PDB file of C-alpha atoms in Angstrom:
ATOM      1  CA  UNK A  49      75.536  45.109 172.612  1.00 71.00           C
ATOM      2  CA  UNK A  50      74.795  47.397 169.750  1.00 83.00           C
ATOM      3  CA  UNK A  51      72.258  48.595 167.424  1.00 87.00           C
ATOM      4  CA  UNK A  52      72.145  46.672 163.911  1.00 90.00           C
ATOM      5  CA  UNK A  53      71.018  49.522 161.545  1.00 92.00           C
ATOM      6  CA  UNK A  54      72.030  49.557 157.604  1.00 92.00           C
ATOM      7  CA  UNK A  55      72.355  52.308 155.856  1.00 94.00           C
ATOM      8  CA  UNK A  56      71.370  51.783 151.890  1.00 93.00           C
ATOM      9  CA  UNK A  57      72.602  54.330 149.267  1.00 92.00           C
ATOM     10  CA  UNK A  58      69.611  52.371 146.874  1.00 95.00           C
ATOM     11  CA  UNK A  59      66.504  50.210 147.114  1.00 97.00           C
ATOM     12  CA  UNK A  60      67.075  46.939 146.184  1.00 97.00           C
ATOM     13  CA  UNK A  61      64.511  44.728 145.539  1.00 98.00           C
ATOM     14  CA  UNK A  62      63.512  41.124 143.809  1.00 98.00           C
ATOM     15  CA  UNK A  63      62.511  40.026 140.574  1.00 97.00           C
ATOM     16  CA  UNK A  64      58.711  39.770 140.326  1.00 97.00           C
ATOM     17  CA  UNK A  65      59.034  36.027 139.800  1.00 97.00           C
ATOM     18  CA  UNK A  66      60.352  35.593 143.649  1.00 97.00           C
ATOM     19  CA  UNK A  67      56.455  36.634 144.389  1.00 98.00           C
ATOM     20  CA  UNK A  68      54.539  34.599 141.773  1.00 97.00           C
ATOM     21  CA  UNK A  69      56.818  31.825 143.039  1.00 97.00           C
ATOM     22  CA  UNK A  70      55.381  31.710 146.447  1.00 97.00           C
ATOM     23  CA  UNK A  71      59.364  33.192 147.628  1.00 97.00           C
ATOM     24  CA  UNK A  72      58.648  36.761 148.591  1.00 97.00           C
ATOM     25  CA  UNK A  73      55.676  38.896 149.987  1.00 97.00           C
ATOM     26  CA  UNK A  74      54.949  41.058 146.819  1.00 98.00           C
ATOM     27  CA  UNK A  75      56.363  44.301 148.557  1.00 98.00           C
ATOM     28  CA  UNK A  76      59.926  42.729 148.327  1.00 98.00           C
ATOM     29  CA  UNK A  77      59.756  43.171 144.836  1.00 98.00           C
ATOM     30  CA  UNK A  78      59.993  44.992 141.759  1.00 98.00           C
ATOM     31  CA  UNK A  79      56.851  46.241 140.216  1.00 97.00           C
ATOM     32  CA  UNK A  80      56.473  44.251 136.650  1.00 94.00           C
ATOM     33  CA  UNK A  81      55.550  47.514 135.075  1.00 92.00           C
ATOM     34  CA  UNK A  82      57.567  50.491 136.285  1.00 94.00           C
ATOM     35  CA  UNK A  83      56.297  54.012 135.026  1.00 95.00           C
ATOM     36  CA  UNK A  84      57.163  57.551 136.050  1.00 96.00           C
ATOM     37  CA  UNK A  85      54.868  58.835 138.607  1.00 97.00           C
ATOM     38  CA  UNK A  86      53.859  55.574 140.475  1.00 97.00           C
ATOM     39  CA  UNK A  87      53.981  54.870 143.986  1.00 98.00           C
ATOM     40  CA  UNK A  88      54.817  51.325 145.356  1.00 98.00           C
ATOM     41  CA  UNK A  89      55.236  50.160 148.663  1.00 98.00           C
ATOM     42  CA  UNK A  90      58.695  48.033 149.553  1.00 98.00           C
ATOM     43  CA  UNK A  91      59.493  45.792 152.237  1.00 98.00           C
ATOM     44  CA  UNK A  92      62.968  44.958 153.536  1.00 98.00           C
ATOM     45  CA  UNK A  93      64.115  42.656 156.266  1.00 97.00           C
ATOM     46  CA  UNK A  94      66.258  44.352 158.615  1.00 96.00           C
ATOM     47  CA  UNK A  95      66.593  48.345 160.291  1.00 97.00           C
ATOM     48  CA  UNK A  96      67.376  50.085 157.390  1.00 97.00           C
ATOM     49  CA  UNK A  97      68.023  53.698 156.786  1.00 97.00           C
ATOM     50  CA  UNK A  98      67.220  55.275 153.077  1.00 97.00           C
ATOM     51  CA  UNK A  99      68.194  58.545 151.764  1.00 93.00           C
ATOM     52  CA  UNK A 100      64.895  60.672 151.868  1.00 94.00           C
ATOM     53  CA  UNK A 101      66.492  64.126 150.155  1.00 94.00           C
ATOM     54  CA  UNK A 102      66.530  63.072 146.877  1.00 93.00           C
ATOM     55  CA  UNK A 103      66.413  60.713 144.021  1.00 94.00           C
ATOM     56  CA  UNK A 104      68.344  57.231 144.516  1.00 95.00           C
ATOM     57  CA  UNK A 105      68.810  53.960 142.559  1.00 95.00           C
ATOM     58  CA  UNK A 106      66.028  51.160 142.205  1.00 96.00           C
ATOM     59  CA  UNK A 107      68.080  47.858 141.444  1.00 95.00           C
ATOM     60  CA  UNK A 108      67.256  44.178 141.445  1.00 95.00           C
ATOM     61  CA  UNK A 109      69.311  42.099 143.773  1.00 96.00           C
ATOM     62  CA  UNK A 110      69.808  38.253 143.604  1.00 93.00           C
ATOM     63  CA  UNK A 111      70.510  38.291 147.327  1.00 87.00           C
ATOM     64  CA  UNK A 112      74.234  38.479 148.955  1.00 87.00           C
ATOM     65  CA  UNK A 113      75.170  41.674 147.509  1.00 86.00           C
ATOM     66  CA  UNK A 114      74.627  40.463 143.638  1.00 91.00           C
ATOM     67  CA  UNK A 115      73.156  44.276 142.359  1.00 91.00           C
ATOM     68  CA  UNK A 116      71.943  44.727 138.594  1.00 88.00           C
ATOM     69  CA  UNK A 117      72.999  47.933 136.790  1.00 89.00           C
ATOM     70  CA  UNK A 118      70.003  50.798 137.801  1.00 90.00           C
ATOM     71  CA  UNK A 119      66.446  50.290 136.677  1.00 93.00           C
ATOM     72  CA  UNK A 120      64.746  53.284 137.653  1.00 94.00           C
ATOM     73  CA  UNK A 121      65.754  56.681 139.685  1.00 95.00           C
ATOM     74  CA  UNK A 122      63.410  56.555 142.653  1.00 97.00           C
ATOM     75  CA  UNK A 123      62.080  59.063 145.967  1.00 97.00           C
ATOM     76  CA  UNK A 124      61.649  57.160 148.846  1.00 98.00           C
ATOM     77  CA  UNK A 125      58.267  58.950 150.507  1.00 98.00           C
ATOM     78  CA  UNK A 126      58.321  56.838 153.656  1.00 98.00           C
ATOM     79  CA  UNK A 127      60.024  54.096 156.263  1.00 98.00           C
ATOM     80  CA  UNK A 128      59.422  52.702 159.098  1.00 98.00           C
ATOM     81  CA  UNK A 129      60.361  50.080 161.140  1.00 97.00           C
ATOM     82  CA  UNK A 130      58.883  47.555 163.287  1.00 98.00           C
ATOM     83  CA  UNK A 131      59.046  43.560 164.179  1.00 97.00           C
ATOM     84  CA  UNK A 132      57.584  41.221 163.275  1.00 95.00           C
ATOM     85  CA  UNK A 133      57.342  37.675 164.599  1.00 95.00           C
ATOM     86  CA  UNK A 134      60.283  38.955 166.945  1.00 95.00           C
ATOM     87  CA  UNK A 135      62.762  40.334 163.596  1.00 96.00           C
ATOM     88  CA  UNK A 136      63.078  44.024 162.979  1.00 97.00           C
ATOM     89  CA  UNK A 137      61.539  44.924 159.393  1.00 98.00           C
ATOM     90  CA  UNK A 138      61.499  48.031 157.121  1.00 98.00           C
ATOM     91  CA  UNK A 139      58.307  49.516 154.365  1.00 98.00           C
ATOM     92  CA  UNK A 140      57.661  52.002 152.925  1.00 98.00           C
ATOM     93  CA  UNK A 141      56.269  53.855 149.845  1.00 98.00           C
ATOM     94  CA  UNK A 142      58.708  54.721 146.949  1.00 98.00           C
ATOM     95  CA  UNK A 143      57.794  57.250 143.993  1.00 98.00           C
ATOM     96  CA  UNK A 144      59.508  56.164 140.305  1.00 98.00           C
ATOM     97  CA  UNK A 145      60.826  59.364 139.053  1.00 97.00           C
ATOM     98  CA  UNK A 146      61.974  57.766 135.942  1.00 93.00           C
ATOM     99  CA  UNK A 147      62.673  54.257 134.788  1.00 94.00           C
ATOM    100  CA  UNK A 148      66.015  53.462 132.370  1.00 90.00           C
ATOM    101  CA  UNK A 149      66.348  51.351 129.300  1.00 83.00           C
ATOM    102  CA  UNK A 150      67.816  48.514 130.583  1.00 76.00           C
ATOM    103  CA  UNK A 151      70.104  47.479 127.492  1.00 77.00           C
ATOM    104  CA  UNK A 152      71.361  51.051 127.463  1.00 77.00           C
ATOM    105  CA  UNK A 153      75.108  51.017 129.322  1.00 75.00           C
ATOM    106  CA  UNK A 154      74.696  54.771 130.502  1.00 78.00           C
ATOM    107  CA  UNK A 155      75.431  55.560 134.099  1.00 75.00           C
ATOM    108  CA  UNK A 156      73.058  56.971 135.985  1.00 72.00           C
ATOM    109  CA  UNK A 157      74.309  57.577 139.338  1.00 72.00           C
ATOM    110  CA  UNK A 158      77.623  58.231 140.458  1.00 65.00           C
ATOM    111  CA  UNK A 159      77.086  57.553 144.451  1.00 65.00           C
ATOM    112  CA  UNK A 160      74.581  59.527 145.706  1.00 61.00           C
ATOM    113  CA  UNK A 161      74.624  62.268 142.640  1.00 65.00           C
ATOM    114  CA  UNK A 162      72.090  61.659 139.597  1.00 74.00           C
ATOM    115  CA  UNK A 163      73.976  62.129 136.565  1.00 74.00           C
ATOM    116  CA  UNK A 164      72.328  63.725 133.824  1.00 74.00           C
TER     117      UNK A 164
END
């Protein structure tokens, strides 16, 4: 028996319309407006470790490993884990450093490194 722990190089949440549909709790998804300097909270199912040194990727995910392209270059601030109807959960607080056109095609992160 072992301990199920993920380790995420990025955040990745829903779309907004996952909520409004009734689908996900609001924290499991991306803010409609994203703006430099705003702090959200996120909810993940699962132990999940985050990068807390520095700035990562905030992407959108469709679920099974379908990523979008990077919206915005986050901080996580905070996460913690604890159960929930008997399944292991992660939230937290995220800060939006800066948020990325998303019809521009410029890389933004190359792993963990921010490229400028």
């Amino acid at each position: 028996m072992g301990i199920k722990t993920e380790y995420n190089p990025d955040l990745a949440l829903r779309d907004i319309s996952e909520f409004k549909k009734g689908n996900r709790k609001k924290e499991e998804c991306i803010p409609e407006n994203l703006e430099h300097g705003q702090v959200h909270e996120f909810l993940k199912k699962g132990q999940r470790n985050y990068w807390l040194e520095g700035e990562i990727p905030l992407l959108e995910t469709k679920g099974n490993q379908q990523l979008s392209r990077s919206l915005a270059s986050i901080i996580i601030l905070e996460a913690t884990h604890f159960l929930l109807n008997g399944e292991i959960w992660t939230k937290g607080k995220y800060k939006v450093v800066g948020v990325f056109d998303p019809t521009d095609s410029k890389i933004h992160f190359d792993g963990f490194a921010k490229v400028n």
